[in-house]
XYZ file of C-alpha atoms in Angstrom:
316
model
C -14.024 7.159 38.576
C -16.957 5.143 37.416
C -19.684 7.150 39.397
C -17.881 10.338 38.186
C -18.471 8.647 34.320
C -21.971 7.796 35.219
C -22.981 11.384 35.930
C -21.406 13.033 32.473
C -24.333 15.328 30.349
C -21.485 16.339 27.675
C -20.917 13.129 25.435
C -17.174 12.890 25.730
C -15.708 12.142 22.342
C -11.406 11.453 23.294
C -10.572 10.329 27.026
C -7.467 10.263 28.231
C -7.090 8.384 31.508
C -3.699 8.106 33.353
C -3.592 5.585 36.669
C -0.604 4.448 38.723
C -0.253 0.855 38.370
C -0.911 -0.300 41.917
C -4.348 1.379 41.609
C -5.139 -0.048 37.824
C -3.845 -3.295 38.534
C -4.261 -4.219 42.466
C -2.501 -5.672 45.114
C -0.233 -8.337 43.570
C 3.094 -8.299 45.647
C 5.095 -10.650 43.758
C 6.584 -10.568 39.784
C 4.928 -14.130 39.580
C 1.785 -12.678 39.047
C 2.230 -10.831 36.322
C 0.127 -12.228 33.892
C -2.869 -12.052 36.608
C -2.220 -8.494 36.633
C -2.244 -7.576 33.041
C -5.310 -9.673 32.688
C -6.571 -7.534 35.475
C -5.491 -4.103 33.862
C -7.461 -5.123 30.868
C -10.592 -6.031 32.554
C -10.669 -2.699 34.106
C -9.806 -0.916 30.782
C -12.806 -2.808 29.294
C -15.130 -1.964 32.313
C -14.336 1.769 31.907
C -14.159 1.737 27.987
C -17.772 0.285 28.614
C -18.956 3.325 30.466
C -18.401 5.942 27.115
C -19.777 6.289 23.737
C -19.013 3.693 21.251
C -17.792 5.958 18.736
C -15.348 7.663 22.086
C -11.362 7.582 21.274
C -9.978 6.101 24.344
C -6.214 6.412 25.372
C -5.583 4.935 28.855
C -1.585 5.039 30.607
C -0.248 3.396 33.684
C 2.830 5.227 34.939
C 4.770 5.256 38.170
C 3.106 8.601 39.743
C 0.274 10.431 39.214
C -0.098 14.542 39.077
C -3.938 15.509 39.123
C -5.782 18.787 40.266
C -9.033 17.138 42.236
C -12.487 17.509 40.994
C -14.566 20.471 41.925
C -12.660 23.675 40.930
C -9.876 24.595 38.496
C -8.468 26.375 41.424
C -8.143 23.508 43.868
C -4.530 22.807 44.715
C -2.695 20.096 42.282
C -0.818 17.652 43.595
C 2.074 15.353 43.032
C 1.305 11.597 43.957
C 4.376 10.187 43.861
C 3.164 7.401 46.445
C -0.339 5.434 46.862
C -3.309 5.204 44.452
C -3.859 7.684 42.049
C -5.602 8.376 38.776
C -7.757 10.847 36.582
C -9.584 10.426 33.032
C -9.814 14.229 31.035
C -12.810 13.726 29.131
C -13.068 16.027 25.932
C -16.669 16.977 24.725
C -16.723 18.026 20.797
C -15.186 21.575 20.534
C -15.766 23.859 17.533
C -12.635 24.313 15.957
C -10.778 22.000 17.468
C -10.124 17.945 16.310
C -8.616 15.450 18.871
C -7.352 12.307 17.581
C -5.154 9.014 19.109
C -2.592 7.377 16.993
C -0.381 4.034 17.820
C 2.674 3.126 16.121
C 4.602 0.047 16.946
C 7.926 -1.024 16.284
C 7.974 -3.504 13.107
C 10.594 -6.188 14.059
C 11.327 -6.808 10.747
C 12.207 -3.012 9.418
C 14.423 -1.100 11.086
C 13.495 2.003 9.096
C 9.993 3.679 10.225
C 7.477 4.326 7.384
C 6.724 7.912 7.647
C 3.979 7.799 5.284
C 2.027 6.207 8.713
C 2.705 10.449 9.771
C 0.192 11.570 7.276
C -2.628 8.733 7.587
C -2.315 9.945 11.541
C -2.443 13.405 10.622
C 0.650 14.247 11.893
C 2.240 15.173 8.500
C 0.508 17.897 5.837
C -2.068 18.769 8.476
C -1.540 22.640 8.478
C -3.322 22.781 11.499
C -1.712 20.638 14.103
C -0.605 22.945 17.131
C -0.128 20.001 19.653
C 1.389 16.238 20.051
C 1.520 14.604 23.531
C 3.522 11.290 22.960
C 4.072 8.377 25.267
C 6.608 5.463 24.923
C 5.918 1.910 26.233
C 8.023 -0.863 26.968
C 11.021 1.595 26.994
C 13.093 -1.064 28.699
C 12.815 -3.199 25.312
C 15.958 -3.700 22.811
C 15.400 -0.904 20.252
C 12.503 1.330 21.898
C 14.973 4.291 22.306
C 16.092 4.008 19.086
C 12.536 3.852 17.734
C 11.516 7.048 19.811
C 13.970 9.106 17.926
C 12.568 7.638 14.699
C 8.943 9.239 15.610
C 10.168 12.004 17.681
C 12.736 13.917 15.163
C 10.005 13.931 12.263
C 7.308 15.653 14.130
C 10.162 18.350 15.664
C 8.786 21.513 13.849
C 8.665 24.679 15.228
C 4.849 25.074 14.543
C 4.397 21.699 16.810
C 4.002 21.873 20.625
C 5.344 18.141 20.806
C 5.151 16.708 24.819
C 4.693 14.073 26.772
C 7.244 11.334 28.394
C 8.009 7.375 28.978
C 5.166 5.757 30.746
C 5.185 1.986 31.779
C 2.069 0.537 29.962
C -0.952 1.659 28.021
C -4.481 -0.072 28.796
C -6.835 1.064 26.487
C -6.546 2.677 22.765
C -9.859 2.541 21.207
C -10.802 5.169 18.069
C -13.096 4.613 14.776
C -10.149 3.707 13.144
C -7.800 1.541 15.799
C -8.244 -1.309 17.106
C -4.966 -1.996 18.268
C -4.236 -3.716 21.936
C -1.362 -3.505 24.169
C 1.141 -6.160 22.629
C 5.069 -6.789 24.117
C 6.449 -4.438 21.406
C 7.916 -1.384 22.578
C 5.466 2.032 20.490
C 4.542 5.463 20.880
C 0.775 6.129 21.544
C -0.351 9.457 21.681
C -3.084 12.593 21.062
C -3.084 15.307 18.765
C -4.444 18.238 18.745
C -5.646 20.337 15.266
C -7.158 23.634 14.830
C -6.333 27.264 14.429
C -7.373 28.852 17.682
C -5.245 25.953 19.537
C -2.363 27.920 21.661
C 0.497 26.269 23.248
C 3.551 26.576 25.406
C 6.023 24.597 27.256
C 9.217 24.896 29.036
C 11.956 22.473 30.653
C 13.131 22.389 33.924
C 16.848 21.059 33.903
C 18.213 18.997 36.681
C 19.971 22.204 37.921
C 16.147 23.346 38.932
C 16.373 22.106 42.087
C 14.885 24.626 44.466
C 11.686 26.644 44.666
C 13.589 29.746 43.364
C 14.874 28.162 39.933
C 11.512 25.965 39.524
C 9.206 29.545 40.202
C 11.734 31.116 37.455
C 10.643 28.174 34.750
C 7.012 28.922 35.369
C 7.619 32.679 34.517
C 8.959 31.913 31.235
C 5.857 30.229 30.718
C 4.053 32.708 31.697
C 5.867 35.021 29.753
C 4.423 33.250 26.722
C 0.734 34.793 27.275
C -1.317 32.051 26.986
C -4.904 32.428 27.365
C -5.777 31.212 30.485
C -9.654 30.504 30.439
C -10.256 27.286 28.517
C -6.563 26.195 29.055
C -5.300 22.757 30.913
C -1.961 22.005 32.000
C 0.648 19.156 31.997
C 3.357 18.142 33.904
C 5.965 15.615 32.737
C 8.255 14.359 35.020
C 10.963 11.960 36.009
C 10.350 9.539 38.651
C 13.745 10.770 39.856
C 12.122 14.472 40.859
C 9.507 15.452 42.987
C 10.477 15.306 47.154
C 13.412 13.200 46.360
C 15.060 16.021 44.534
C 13.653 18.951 46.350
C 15.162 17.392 49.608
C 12.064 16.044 50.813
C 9.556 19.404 50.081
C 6.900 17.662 48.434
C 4.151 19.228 45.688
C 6.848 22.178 44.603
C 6.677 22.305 41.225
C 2.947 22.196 40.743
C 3.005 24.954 43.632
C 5.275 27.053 41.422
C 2.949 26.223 38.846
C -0.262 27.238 40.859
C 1.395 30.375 41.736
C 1.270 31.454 38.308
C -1.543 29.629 36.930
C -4.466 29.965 39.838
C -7.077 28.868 37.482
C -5.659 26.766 35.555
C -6.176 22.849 36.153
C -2.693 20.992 35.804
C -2.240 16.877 35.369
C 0.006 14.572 34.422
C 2.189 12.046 36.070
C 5.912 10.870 36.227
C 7.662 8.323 34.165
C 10.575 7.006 32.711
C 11.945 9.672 30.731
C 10.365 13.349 29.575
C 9.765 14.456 25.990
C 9.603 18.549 25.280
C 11.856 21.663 24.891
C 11.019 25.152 25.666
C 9.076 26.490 22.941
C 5.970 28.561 22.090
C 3.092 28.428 19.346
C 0.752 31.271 19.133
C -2.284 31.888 16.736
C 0.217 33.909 15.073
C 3.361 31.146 14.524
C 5.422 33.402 16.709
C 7.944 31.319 17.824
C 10.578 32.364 20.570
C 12.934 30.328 21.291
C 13.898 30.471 25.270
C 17.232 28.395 24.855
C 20.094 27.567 22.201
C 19.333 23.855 22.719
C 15.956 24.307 20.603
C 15.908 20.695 19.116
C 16.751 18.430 22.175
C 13.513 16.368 22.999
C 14.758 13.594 24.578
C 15.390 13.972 28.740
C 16.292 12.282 31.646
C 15.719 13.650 35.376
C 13.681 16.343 33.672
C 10.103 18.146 34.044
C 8.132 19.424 31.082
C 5.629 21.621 31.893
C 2.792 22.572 29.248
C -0.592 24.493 28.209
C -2.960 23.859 25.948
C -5.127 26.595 25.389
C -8.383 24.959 23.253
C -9.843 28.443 21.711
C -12.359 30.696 23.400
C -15.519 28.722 25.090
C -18.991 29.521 23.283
């Protein structure tokens, strides 16, 4: 990862990095050494926050598994690392007509109510041209964090918002102009968002009753069905730690293969956690939404996959 940083022309100006935690944090085999591994996490964060800009918005995420298309081509095969080391950092270069920004919020122990007015200073509220939110919850395990989820989550469900994304077990790194928060033991949402007209999006939901290559190839149509430009487009792939080979009876990689089989070209990543975030739903330059199930509103899964594009406007 650091040679691949060393060798960047573009000046990246968001990052988003997601590692499994054996590979972020090392070897350590026993829950005594905890604390040497978080102090461990967050000397690697700062050793590869040290490698971009200054003025670079950072998000880093550990999570149990790791989806990735290797370096090289957009066309090379993605795969599902459910096992071993794994990681990837997306580095975004400035792109007309398109803003990129992180956002934190952490659960106040001493209000139980969220203050929304932190939306608009994030610009997730009055921002006419959000398209897309990828959210991540930490510390899901804690008292509360569920609870506080739904209080972030149910605001920002508009059907002119792509909102995706899933439960992850830590973030590392969070670094923008404007944030200097650290990882703390509160339970939050971190996060990107995406703003500008040309931004299309689309994502559907595979169920647990997807549970062959014939159902999981019939979830990628429907995405395909939404005619998303493809050139300039990345995917991502949310899933529970519950899927992959364990529920496909032991075939391994299927549903980025059902996604590659529709997508050749386009470069998928993502990784799977403790819980998925996303419905089916579609946002178009023209606000055309369709709707591809009755359930429109539910964005809070278990045992599911939520498979999305970005489309970020055509290149210059």
């Amino acid at each position: 990862l650091a040679v691949s940083l060393q060798k960047v022309h573009v000046l990246p100006q968001t990052v988003l990095y997601i590692a499994d935690a054996e590979t972020f944090s090392g070897h350590e085999e026993c829950h005594e050494q905890k604390k040497a591994r978080k102090r461990n996490s967050k000397e690697t964060a700062l050793a590869l926050e040290k490698l971009l800009p200054k003025r670079c918005q950072v998000l880093g995420l550990v999570t149990p598994g790791i989806v990735v298309t290797p370096m090289g081509s957009s066309s090379n095969q993605p795969q599902e690392i459910e096992e071993g080391e794994a990681g990837f950092a997306l580095l975004f270069p400035k792109i007309d007509g398109v803003k990129i920004h992180t956002f934190h919020f952490s659960k106040d122990v001493k209000n139980r109510v969220f203050d929304e007015s932190k939306f608009a200073e994030a610009g997730l509220k009055n921002n006419p041209d959000l398209r897309v939110v990828l959210l991540f919850g930490y510390n899901s395990w804690k008292t509360g964090a569920t609870r506080f989820l739904h209080q972030i989550v149910n605001p920002l469900n508009e059907k002119s918002i792509i909102l995706a994304g899933g439960q992850v077990e830590s973030f590392t790194s969070l670094t923008s102009e404007n944030s200097h928060a650290q990882p703390g033991d509160a339970c939050g949402v971190v996060g990107l968002a995406f703003s500008g007209p040309q931004i299309q999006s689309a994502t559907v939901l595979l169920d647990q009753d997807v549970a062959d290559e014939r159902t999981a190839e019939a979830a990628m149509q429907r995405l395909k069905a939404a005619n998303i430009p493809e050139h300039n487009t990345i995917g991502f792939m949310f899933a529970c730690v519950g899927r992959g080979y364990r529920h496909y009876k032991t075939k391994r990689n299927m549903e980025a293969d059902a996604f590659r089989k529709f997508f050749p070209n386009v470069p998928l990543f993502g990784f799977f956690g403790h819980g998925e975030i996303g419905c089916d739903r579609i946002v178009t330059g023209n606000f055309v939404l369709r709707e591809c199930n009755d359930i429109k509103d539910d964005l809070l899964h278990g045992y599911t996959t939520v498979m999305t594009l970005i489309h970020l406007g055509s290149a210059k």
